[in-house]
Tab-separated table of C-alpha atoms in Angstrom:
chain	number	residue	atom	x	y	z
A	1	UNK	CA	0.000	0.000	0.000
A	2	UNK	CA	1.465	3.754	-0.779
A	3	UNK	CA	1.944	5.609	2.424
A	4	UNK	CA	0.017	8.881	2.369
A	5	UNK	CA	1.898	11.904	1.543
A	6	UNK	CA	0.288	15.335	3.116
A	7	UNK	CA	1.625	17.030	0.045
A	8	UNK	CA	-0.646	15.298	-2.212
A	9	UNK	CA	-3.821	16.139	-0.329
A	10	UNK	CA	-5.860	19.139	-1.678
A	11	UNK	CA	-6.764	22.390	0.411
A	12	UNK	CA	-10.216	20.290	0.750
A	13	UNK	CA	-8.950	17.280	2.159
A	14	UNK	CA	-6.635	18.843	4.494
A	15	UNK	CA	-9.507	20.725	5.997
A	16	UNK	CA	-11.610	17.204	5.824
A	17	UNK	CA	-8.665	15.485	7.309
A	18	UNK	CA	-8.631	18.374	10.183
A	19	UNK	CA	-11.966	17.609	11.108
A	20	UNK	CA	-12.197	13.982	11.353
A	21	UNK	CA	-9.015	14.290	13.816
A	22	UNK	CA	-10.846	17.117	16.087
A	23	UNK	CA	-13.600	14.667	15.763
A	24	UNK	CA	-11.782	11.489	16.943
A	25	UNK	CA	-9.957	13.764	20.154
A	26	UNK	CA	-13.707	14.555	21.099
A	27	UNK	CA	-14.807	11.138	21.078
A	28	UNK	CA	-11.529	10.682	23.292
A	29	UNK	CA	-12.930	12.743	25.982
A	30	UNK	CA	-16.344	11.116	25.325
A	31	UNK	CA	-17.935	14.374	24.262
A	32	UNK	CA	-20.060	12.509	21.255
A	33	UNK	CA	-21.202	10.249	23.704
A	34	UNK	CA	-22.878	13.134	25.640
A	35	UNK	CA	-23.934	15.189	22.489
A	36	UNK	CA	-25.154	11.437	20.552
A	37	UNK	CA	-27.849	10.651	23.409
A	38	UNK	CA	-28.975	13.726	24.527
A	39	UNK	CA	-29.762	14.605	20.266
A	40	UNK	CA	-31.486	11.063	20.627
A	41	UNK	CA	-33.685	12.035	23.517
A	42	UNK	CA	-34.397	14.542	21.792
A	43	UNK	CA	-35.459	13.103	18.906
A	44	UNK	CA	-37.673	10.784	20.595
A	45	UNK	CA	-39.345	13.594	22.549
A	46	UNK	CA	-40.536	15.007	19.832
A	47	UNK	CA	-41.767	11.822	18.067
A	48	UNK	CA	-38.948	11.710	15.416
A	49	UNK	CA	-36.744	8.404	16.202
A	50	UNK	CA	-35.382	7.729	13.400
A	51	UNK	CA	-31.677	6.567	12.302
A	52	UNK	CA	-31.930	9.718	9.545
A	53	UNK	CA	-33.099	12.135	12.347
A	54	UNK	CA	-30.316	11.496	14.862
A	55	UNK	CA	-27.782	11.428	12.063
A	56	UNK	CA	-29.000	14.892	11.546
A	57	UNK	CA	-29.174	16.036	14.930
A	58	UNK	CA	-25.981	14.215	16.092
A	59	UNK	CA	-23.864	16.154	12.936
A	60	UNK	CA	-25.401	19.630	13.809
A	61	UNK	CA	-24.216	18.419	18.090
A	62	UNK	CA	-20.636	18.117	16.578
A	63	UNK	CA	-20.616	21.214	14.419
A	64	UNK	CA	-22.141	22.728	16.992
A	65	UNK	CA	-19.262	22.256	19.400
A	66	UNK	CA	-16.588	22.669	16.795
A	67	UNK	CA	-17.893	26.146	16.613
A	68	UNK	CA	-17.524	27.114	19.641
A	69	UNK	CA	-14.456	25.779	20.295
A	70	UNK	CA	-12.764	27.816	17.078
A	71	UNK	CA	-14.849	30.659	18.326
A	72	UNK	CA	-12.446	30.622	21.275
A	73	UNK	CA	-9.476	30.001	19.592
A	74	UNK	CA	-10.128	32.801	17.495
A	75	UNK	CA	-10.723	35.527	20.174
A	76	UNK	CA	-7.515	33.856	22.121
A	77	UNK	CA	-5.841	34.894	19.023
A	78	UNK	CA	-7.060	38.074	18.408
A	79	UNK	CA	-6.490	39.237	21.893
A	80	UNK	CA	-2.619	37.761	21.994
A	81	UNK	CA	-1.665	38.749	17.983
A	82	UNK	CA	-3.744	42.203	18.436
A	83	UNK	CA	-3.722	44.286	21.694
A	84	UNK	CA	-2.673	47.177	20.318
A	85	UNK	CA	-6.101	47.510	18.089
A	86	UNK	CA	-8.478	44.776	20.080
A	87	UNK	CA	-8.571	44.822	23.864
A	88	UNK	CA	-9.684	42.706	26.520
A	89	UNK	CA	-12.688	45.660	27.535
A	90	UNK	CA	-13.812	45.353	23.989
A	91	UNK	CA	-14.323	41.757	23.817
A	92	UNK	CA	-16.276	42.463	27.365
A	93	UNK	CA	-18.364	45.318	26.092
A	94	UNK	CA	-19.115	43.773	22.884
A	95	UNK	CA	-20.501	40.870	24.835
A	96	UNK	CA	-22.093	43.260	27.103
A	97	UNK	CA	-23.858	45.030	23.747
A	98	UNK	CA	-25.795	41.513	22.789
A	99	UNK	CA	-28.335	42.479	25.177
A	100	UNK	CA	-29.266	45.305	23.080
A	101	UNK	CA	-29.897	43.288	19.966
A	102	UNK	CA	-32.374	41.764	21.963
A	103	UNK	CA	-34.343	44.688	22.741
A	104	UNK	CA	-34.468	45.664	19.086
A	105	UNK	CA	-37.407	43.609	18.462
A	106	UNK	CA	-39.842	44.454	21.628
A	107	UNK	CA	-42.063	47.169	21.878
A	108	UNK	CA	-41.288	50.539	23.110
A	109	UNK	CA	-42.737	52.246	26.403
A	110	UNK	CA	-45.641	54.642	26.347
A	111	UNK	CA	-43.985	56.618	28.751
A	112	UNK	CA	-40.621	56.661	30.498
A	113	UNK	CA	-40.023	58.732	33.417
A	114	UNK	CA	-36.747	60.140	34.586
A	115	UNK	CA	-36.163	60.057	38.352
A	116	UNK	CA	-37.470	64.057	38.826
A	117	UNK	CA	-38.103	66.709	36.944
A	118	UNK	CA	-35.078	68.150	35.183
A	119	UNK	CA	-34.635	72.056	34.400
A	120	UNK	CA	-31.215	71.946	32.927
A	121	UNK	CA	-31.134	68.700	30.670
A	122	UNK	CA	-30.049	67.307	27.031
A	123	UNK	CA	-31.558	64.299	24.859
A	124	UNK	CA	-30.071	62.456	22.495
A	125	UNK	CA	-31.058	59.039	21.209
A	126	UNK	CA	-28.155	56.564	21.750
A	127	UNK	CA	-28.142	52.881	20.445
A	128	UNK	CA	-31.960	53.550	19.343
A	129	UNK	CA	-32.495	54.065	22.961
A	130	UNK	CA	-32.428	57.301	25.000
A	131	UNK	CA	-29.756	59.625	26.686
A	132	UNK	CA	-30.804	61.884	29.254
A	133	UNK	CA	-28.533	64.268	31.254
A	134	UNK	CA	-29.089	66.778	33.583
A	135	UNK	CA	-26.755	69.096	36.342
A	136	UNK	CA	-26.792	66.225	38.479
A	137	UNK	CA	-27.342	62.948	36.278
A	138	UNK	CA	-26.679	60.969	33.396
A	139	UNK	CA	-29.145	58.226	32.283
A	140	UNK	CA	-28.783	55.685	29.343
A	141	UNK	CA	-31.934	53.324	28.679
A	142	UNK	CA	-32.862	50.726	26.147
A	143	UNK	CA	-35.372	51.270	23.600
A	144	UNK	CA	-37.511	48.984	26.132
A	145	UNK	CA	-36.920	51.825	28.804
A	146	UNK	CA	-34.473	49.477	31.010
A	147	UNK	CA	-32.055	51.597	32.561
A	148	UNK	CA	-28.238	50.107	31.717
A	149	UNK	CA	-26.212	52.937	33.278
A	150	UNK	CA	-26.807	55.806	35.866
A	151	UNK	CA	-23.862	57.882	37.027
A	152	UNK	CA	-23.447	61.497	39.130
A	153	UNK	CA	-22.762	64.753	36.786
A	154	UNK	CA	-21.627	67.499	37.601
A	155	UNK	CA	-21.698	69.426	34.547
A	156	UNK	CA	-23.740	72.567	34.954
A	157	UNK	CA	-24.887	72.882	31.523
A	158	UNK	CA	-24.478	69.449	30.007
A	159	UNK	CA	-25.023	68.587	26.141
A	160	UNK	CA	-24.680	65.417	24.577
A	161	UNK	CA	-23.473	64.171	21.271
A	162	UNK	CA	-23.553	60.147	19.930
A	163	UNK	CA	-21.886	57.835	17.950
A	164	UNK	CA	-22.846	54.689	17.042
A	165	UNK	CA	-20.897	53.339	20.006
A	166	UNK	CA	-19.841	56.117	22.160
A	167	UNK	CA	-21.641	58.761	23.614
A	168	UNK	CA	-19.537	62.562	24.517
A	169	UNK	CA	-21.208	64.565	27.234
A	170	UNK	CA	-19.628	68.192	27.827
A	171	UNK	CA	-20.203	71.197	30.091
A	172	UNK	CA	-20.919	73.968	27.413
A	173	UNK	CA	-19.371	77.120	28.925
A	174	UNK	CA	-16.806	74.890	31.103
A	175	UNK	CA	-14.043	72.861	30.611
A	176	UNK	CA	-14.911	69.201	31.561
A	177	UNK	CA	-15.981	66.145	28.964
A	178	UNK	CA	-16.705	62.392	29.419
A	179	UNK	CA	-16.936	59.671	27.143
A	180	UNK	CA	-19.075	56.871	27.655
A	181	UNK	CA	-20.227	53.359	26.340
A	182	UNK	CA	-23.477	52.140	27.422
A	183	UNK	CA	-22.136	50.926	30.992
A	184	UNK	CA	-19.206	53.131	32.126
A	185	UNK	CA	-17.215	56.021	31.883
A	186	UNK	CA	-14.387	55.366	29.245
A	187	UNK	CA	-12.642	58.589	29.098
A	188	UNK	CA	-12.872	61.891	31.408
A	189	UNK	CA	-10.417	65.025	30.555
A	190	UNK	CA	-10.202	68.788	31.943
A	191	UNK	CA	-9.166	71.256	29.165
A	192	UNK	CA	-7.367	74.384	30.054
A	193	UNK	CA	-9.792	76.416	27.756
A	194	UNK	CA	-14.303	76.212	28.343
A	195	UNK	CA	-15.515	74.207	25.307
A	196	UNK	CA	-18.542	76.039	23.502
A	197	UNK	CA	-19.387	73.603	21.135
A	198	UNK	CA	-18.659	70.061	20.307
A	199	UNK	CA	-19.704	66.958	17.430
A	200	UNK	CA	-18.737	63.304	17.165
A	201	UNK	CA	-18.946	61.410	13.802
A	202	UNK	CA	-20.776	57.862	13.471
A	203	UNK	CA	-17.163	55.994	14.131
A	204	UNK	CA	-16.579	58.091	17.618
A	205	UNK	CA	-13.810	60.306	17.023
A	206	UNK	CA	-14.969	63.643	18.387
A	207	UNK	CA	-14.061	67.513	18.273
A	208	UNK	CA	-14.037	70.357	20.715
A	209	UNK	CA	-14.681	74.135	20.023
A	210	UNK	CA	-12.199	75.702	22.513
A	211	UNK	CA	-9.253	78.232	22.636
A	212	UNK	CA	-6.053	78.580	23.231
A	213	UNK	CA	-3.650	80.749	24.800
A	214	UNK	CA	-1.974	81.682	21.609
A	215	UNK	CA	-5.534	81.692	19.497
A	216	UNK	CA	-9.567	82.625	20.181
A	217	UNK	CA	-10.584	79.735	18.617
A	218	UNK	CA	-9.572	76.220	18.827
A	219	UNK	CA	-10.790	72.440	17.611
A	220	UNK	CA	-9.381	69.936	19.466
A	221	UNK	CA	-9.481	66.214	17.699
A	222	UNK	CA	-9.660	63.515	18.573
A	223	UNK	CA	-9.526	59.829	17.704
A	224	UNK	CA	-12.035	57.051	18.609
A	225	UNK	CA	-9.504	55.841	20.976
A	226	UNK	CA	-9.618	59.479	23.334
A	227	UNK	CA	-5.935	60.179	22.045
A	228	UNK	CA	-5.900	64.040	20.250
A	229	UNK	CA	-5.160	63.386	16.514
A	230	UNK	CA	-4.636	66.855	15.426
A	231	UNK	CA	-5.635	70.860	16.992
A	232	UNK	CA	-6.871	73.655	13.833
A	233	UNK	CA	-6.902	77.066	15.255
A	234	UNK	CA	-7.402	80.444	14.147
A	235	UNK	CA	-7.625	83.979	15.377
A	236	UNK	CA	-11.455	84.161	14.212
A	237	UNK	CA	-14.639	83.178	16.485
A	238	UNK	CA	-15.623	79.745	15.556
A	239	UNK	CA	-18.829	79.195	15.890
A	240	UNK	CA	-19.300	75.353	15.132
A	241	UNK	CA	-17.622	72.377	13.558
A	242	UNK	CA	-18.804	68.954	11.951
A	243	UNK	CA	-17.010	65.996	11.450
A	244	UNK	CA	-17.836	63.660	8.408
A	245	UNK	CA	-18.530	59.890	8.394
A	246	UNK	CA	-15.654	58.099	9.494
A	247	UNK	CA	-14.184	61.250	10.829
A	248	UNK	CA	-12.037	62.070	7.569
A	249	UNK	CA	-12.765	65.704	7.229
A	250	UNK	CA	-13.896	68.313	9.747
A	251	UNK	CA	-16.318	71.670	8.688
A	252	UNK	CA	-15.878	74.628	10.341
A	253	UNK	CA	-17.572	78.184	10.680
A	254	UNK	CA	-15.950	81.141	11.773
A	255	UNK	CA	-16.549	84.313	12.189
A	256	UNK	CA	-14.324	87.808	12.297
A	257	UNK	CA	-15.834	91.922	12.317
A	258	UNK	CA	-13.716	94.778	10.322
A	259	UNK	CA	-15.072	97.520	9.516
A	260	UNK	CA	-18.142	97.147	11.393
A	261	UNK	CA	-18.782	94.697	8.830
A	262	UNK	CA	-19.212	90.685	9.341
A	263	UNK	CA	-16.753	88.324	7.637
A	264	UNK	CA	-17.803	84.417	7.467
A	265	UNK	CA	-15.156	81.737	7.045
A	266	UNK	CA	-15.409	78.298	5.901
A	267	UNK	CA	-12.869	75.419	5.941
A	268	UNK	CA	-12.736	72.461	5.351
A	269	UNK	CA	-9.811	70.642	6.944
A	270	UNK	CA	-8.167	67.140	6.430
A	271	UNK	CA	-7.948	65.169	9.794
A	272	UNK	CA	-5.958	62.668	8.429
A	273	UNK	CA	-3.471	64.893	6.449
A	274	UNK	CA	-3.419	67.614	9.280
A	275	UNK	CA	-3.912	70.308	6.640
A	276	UNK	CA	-6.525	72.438	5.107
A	277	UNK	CA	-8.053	71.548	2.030
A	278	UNK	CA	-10.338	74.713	1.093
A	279	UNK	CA	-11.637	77.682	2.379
A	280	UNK	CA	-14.356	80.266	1.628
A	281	UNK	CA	-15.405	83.629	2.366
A	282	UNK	CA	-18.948	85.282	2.909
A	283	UNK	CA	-19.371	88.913	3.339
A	284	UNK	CA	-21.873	90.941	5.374
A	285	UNK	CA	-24.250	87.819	6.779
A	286	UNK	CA	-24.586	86.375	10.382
A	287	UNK	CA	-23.368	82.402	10.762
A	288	UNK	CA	-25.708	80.131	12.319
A	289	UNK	CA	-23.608	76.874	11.297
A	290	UNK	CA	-22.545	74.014	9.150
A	291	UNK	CA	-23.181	70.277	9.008
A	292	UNK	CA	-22.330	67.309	6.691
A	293	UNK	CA	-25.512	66.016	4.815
A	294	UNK	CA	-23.018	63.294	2.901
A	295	UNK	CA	-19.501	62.389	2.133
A	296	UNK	CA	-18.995	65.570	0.018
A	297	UNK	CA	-21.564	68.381	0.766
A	298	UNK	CA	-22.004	70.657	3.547
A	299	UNK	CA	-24.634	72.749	4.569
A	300	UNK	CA	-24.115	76.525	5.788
A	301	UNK	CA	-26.907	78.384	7.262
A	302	UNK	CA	-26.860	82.123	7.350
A	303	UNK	CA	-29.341	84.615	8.689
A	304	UNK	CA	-30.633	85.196	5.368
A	305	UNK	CA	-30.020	81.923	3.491
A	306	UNK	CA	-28.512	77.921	3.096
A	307	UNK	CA	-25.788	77.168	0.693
A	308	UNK	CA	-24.652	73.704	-0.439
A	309	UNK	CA	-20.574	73.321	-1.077
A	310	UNK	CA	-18.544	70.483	-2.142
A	311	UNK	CA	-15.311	69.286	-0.139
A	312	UNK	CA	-13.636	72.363	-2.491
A	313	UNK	CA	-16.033	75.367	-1.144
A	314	UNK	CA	-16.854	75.366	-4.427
A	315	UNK	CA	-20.996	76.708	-4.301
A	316	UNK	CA	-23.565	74.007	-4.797
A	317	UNK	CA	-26.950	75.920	-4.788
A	318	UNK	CA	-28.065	78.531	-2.228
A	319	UNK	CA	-31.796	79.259	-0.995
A	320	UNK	CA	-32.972	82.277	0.214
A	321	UNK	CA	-34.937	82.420	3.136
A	322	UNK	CA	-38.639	84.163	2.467
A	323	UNK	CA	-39.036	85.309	5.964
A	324	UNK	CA	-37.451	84.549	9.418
A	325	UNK	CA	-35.653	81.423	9.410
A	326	UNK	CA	-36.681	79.114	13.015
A	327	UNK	CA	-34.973	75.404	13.137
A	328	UNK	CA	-32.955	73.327	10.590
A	329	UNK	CA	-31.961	70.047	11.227
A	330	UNK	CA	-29.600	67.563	8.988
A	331	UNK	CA	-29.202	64.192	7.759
A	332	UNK	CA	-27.063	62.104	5.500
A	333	UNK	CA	-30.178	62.717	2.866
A	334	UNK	CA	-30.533	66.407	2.973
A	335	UNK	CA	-31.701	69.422	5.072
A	336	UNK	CA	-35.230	70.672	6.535
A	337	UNK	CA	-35.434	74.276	7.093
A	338	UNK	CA	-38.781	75.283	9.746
A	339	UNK	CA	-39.401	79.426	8.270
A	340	UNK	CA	-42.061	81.727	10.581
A	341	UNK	CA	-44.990	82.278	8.442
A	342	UNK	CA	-47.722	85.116	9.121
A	343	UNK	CA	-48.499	86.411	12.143
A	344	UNK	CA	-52.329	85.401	11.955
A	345	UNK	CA	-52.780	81.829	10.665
A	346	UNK	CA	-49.279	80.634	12.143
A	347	UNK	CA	-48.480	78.664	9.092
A	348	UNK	CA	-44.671	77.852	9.724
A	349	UNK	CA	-43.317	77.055	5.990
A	350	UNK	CA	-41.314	73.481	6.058
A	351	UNK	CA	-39.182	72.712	3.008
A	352	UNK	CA	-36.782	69.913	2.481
A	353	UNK	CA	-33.843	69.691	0.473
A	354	UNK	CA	-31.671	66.896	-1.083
A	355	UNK	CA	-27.519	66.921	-0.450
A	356	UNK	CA	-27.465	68.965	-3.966
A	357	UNK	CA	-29.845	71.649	-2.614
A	358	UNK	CA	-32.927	70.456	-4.452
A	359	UNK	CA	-36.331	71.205	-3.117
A	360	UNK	CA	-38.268	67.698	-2.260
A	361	UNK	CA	-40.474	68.620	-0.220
A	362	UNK	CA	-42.499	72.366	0.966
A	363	UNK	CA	-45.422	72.859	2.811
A	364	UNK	CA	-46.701	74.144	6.082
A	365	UNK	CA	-48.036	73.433	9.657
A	366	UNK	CA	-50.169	75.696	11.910
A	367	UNK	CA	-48.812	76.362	15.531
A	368	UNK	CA	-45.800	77.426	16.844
A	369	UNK	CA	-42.658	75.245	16.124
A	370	UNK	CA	-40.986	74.454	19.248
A	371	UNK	CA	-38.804	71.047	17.685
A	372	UNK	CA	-37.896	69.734	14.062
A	373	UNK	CA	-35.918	66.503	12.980
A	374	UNK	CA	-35.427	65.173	9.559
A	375	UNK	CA	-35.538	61.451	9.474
A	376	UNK	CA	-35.244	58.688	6.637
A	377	UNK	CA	-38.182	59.426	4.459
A	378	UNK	CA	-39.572	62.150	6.784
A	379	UNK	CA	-40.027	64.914	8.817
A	380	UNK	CA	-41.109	65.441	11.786
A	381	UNK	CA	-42.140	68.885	13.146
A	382	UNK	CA	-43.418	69.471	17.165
A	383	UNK	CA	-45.850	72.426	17.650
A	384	UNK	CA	-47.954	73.380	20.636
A	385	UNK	CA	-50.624	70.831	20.351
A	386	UNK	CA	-49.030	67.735	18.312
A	387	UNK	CA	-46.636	66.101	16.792
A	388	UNK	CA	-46.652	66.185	12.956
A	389	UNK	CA	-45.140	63.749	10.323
A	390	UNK	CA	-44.580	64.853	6.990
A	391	UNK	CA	-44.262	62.179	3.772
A	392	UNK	CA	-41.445	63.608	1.729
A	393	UNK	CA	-41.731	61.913	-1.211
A	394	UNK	CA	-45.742	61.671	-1.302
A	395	UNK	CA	-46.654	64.778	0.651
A	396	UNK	CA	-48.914	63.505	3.642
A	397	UNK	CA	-48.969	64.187	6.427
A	398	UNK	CA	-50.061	62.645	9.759
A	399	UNK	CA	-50.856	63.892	13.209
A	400	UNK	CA	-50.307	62.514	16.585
A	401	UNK	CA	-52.089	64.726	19.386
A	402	UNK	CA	-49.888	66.093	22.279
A	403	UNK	CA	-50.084	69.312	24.135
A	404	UNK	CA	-46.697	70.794	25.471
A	405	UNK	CA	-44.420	74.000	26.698
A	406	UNK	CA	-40.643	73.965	25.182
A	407	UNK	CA	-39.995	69.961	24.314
A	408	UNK	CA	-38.036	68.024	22.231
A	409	UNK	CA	-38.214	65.162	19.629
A	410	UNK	CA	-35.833	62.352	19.713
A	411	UNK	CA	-36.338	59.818	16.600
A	412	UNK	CA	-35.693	56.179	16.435
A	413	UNK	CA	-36.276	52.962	14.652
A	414	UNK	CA	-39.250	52.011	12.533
A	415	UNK	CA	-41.456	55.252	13.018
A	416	UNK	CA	-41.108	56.122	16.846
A	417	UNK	CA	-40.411	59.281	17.785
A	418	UNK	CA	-40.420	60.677	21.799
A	419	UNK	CA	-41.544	63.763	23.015
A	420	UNK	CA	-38.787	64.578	25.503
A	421	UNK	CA	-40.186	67.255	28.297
A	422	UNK	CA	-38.675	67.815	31.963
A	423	UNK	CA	-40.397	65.189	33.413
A	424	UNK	CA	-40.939	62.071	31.040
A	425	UNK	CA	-40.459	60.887	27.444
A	426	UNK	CA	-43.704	60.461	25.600
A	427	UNK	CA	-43.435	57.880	23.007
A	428	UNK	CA	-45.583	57.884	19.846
A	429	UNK	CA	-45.611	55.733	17.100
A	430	UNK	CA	-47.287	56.796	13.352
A	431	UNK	CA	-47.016	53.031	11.880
């Protein structure tokens, strides 16, 4: 007989080969045995003893096990081989995070109550479930309304910003900022300056609207790891900053007076390279601020009008406002802009726009607009007396009933939006 040389055995058979070893050094430690009668008891619990049926359930018992056993051996790997990128908290956390997954599919609360009333206090939906911070507070729940972290703030005016893994909380006016997961604290830092404005992209990394001793304006930032990547400054006021997708490139409004007259920068700068790539200047207007809508537009809002540019500044399309402009709000579709109509009907005019600057949508609502948030198909708008939802593609619009004094909408998953006030979140569903 010819003696078997490895060499001669294709990738296939070397993998078959590998298997029916691991499967003889199970049935060593008598590991079949256990997994061959209990898929037979099985079987014949549920009226199915057959030979075919416990071939079938005894082969899935055995992949079953070789599964989890290369499971392990991978994440033993991946934790030895790569430390510096994969840690032993993110294994933990990631394991922590299945729970999550689970509350996807179940129902939302009516109404979730925070612990008291809150008169300073920030939303922001986190992991399609809710963030809630206050002066003395911060609260994470599930979209269930199950309460997965609670911790002591201090921040006296706290705002919130989230990724989809990481949530930054910052005292606006001071000089304190946390980062968080949805159990603990992952990174806390003082800076020497008080931040004024902050934004975090969808991977985490995260920049800071501060100054320096040298400058009046500063961005500090940073990576998804806490670790400062790069610091843009300028002698100019800025007033905000926006990070793209994946962090790549940051958007920044400024804003400087000669003359008596206003001077509006925009730049776009290059995280990555450390460099800017364009700038822009617009004369005579007041800067409300800028925001990606995709990869390569950004929105500007001025007192008197919205202007698309590319990554080069170079001018998209511009829309002038036809009377006093009240909310915007931004996705990676487009732009909603919420204009005061007349005095005596209190028709506010909505109009949505594309990521080119193309009208998809205009209409109105009657009542005064106290919140607006553009969401994957459409927009939501919160007046005095209800919530409305507006169809942008087909134009309808539906109405949910709800009386309130100075809320705020927070929008998840599959139609659900809250009505955030001081005391509870008010969920509503349109489907």
């Amino acid at each position: 007989m010819k003696k078997r040389n490895d060499e001669d055995i294709s990738f296939g058979g070397k993998v078959i080969l590998f298997f029916r070893e691991l499967t003889d050094k199970l049935k060593s430690i008598k590991l079949i045995t256990r997994i061959k009668n209990r898929q037979r008891a099985l079987a014949h619990f549920e009226g199915q003893d057959s030979p075919e049926s416990a071939r079938i359930s005894y082969t899935f018992g055995i992949l079953r096990i070789i599964f989890v056993v290369l499971l392990c051996v991978t994440l033993c790997l991946t934790l030895i081989f790569g430390g510096g990128i994969v840690s032993y908290e993110n294994v933990y956390y990631m394991f922590k995070d299945i729970q999550y997954i689970k509350s996807f599919g179940e129902s939302y609360p009516e109404q979730l109550n925070y612990s008291r009333p809150i008169a300073r206090q920030d939303f922001e939906v986190f992991k399609n479930g809710l963030a809630v911070a206050s002066d003395s507070e911060l609260k994470l729940f599930t979209s269930t309304g199950r309460v997965t972290m609670v911790t002591g703030s201090e921040y006296s005016n706290p705002r919130l910003c989230a990724s989809d893994s990481t949530l930054l909380v910052y005292d606006q006016g001071n000089r304190n900022f946390s980062v968080y997961n949805s159990f603990t604290e992952l990174h806390r830092e003082k800076l020497e300056y008080p931040i004024s404005y902050a934004d975090i992209s969808n991977t985490g990394e995260y920049a800071l609207v501060t100054r320096s001793q040298k400058y009046s304006s500063s961005v500090r930032v940073y990576t998804n790891k806490n670790e400062l990547d790069m610091e843009y400054s300028k002698n100019d006021y800025i007033i905000s900053a926006n990070l793209s997708d994946g962090g790549r490139y940051l958007a920044v409004m400024s804003i400087s007076v000669l003359g008596g007259e206003s001077l509006v920068g925009l730049s776009i700068v290059d995280v990555k390279k450390g460099e800017v790539r364009s700038e822009s200047k617009v004369n005579d207007v007041m800067p409300y601020r800028c925001e990606f809508i995709s990869s390569n537009r950004i929105v500007a809002f001025f007192s008197d009008h919205a202007a698309v540019y590319d990554l080069d500044m170079s001018l998209i399309s511009r829309y002038d406002y036809p009377s006093t402009l009240n909310t915007v709000s931004c996705s990676d579709g487009g732009f909603m802009l919420c204009l005061e109509g007349d005095g005596i009907a209190s028709n506010n005019l909505v109009t949505v726009f594309d990521t080119n600057g193309k009208i998809v949508y205009t209409g109105s609502v009657v009542g005064d607009v106290y919140d607006a948030e553009l969401g994957d198909g459409y927009a939501y708008v919160l007046t005095g007396d209800a919530v409305h939802r507006i169809d942008t593609k087909f134009g309808s619009i539906a109405k949910a009933s709800f009386s309130n004094d100075g809320a705020s909408l927070a929008i998840f998953d599959g139609g659900i939006v809250a009505v955030c006030t001081s005391a509870a979140a008010h969920y509503i569903s349109f489907e």
